[in-house]
mmCIF file of C-alpha atoms in Angstrom:
data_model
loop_
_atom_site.group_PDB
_atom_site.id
_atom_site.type_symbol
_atom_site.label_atom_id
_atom_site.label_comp_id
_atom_site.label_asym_id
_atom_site.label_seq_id
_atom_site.Cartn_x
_atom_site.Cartn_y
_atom_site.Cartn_z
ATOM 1 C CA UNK C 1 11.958 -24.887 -13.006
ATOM 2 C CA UNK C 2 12.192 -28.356 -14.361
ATOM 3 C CA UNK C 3 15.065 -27.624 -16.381
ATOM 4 C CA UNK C 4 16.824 -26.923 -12.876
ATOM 5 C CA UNK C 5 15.719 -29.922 -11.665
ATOM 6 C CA UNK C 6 16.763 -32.031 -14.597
ATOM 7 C CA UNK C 7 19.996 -29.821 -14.735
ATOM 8 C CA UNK C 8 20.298 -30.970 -10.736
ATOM 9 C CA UNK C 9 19.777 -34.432 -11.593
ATOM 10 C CA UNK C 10 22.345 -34.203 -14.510
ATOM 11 C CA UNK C 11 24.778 -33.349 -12.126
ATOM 12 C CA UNK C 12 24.284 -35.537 -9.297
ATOM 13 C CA UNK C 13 24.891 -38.355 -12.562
ATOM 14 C CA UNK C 14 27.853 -36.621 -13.721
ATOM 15 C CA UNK C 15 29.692 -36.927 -10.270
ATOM 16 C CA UNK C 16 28.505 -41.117 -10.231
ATOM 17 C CA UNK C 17 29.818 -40.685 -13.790
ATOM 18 C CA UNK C 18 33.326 -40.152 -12.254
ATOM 19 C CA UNK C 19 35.932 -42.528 -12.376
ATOM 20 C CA UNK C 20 37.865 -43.809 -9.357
ATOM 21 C CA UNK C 21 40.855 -41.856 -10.182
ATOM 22 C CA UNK C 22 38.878 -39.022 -11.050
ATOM 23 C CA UNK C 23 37.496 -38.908 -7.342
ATOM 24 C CA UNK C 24 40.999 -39.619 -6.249
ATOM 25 C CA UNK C 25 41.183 -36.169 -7.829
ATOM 26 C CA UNK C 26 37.970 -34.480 -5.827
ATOM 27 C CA UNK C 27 39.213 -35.973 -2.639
ATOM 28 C CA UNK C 28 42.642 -35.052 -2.990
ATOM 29 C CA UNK C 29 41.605 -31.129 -4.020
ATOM 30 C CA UNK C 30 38.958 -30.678 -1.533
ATOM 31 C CA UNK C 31 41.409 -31.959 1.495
ATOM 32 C CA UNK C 32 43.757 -28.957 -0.370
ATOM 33 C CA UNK C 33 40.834 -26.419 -0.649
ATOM 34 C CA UNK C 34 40.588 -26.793 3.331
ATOM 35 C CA UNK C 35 43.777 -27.339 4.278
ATOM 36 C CA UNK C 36 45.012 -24.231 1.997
ATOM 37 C CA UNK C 37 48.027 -26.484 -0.069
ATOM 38 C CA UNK C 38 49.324 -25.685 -3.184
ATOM 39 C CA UNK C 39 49.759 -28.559 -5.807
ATOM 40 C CA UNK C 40 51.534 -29.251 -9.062
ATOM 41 C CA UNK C 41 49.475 -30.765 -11.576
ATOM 42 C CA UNK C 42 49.930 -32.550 -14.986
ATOM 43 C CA UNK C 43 47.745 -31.105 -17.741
ATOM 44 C CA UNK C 44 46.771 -32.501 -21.028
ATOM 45 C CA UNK C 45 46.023 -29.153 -22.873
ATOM 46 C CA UNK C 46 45.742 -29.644 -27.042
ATOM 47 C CA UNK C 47 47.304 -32.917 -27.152
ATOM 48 C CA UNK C 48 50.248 -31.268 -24.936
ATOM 49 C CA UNK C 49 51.331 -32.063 -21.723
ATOM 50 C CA UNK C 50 51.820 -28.804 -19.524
ATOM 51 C CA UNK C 51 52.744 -28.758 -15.597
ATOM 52 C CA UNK C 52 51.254 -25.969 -13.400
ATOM 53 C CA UNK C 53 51.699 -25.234 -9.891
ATOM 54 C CA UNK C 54 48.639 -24.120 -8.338
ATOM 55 C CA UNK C 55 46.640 -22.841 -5.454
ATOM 56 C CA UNK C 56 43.298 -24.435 -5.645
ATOM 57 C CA UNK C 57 39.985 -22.093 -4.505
ATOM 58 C CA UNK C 58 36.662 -24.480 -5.588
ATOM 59 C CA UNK C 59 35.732 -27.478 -7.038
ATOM 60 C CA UNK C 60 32.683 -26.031 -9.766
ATOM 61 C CA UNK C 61 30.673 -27.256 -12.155
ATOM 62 C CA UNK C 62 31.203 -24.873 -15.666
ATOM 63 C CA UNK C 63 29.469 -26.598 -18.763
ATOM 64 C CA UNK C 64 28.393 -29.424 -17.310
ATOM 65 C CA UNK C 65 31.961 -30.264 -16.336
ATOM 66 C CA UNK C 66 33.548 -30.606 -12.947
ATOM 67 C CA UNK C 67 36.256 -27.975 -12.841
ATOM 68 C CA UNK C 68 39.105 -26.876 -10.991
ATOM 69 C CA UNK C 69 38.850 -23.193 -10.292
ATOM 70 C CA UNK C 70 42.481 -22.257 -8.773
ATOM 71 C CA UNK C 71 45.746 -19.264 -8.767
ATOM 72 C CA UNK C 72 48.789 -19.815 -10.931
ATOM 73 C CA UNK C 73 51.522 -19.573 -8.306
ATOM 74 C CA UNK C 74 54.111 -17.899 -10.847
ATOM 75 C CA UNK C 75 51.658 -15.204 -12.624
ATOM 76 C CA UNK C 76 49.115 -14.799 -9.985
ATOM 77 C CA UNK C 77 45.921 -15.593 -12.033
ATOM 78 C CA UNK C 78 43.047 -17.029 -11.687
ATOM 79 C CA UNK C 79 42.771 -20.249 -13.974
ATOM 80 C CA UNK C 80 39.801 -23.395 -14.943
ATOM 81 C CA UNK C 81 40.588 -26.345 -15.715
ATOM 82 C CA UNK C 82 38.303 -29.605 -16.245
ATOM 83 C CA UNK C 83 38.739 -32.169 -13.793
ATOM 84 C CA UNK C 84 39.579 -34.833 -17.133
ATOM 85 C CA UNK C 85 42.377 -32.163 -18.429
ATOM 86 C CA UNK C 86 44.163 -33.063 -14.871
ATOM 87 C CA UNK C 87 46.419 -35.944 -15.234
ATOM 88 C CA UNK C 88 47.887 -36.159 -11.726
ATOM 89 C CA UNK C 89 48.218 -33.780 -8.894
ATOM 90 C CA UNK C 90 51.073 -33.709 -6.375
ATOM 91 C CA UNK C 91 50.858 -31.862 -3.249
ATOM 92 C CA UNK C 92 53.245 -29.551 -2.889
ATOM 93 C CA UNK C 93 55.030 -29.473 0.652
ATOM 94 C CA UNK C 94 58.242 -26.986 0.135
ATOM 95 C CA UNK C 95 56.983 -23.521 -1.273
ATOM 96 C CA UNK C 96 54.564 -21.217 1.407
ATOM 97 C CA UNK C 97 51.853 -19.779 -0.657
ATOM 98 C CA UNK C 98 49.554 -15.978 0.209
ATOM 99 C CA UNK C 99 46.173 -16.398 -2.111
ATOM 100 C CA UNK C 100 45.742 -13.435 -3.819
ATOM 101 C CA UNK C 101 42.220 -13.346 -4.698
ATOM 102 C CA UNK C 102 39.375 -13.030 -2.651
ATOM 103 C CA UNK C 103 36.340 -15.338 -2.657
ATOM 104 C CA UNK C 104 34.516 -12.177 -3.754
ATOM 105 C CA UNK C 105 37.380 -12.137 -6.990
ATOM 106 C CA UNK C 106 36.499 -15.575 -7.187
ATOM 107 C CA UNK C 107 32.644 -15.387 -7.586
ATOM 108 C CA UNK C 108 33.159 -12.656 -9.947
ATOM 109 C CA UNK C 109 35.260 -14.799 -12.076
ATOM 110 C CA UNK C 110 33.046 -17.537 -12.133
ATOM 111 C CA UNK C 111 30.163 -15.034 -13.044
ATOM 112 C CA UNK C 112 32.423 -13.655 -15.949
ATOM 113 C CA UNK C 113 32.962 -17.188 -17.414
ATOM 114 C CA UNK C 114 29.232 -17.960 -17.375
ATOM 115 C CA UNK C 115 28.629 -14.938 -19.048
ATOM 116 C CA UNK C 116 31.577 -15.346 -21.837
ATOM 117 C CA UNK C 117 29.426 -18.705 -22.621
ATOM 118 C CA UNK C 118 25.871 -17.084 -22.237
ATOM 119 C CA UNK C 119 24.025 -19.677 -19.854
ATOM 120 C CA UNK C 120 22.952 -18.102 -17.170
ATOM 121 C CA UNK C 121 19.328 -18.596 -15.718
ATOM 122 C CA UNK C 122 17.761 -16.472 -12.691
ATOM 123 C CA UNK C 123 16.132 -18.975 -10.710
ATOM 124 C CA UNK C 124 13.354 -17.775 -8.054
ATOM 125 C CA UNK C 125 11.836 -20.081 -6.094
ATOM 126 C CA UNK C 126 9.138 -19.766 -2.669
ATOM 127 C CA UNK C 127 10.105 -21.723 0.142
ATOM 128 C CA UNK C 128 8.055 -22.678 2.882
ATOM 129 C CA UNK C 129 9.180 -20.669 5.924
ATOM 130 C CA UNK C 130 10.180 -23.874 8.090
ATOM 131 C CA UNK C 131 12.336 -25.591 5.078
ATOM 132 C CA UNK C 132 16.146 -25.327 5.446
ATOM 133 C CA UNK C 133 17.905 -24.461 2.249
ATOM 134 C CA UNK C 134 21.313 -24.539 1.260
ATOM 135 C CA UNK C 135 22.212 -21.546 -0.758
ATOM 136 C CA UNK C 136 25.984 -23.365 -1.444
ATOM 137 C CA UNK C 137 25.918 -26.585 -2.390
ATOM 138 C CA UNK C 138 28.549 -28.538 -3.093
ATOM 139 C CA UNK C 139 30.506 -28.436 -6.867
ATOM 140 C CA UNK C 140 27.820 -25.256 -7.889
ATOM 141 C CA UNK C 141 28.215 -21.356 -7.982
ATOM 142 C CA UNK C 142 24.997 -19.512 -7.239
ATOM 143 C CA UNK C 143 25.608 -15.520 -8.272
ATOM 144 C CA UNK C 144 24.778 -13.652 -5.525
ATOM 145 C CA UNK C 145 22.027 -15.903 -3.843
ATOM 146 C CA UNK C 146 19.303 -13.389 -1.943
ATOM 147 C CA UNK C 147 16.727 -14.779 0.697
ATOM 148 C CA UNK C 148 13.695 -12.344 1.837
ATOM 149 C CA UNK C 149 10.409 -12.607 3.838
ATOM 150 C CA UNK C 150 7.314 -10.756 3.667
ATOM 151 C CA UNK C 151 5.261 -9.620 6.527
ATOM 152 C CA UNK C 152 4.369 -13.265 7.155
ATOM 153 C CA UNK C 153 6.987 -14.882 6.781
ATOM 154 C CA UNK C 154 7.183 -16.419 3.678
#
């Protein structure tokens, strides 16, 4: 449970760790997330520069790295990219673009990269029955997040 909380902690930092540009970046891509826009972005990928157009689903942490979790417009799949990697994003205003996956798609690709990289922890926790939780916080991926109460509520 600690490790959690230091893990929690971590990541709070790692978001005050971002530079100004980089938030650029996060504000940009979230106003896209909502507002369902499609974007061309600059990549530095091996020491190459590589242009994508892309449909952005979530903003996640994988590895302790903020990452871009989005659809390749041209091949239709489901990509990750750190948030560093991305050297500028343009919006895209001329092409119309139908998501393919589902959130559901979505979930289960973030639960397929955790499990390529093996670090994965099952976290169960008791709450007291008048606390509000959020089961989705911002920037994280919970795996199927399950909330019961016995007889007494708890």
């Amino acid at each position: 449970m600690l490790h959690l909380f230091e893990q929690e902690k971590s990541t709070r930092h790692s978001l005050g760790q971002l530079s100004d540009e980089d938030l650029k970046k996060v504000e940009t891509l979230e106003r896209g997330i909502l507002l369902k826009k499609n974007f061309e972005i600059n990549l530095l990928e091996d020491d190459q520069q590589k242009n994508k157009k892309l449909f952005p689903h979530r903003l996640v942490f994988i590895e302790g790295k903020l990452n871009l979790v989005a659809e390749d417009i041209y091949d239709r799949s489901l990509l990750h990219y750190p948030l560093t990697e991305i050297q500028s994003l343009n919006e895209i205003f001329d092409e119309e673009y139908q998501c393919f996956f589902s959130s559901l798609q979505i979930d289960e690709f973030l639960v397929a990269i955790r499990s390529m990289n093996a670090d994965e922890i099952r976290l169960v926790l008791k709450l007291s029955p008048q606390k509000e939780i959020d089961l989705f916080p911002q920037f994280h991926f919970f795996n199927r997040p399950f909330v019961t109460n016995n007889e007494r509520g708890e």
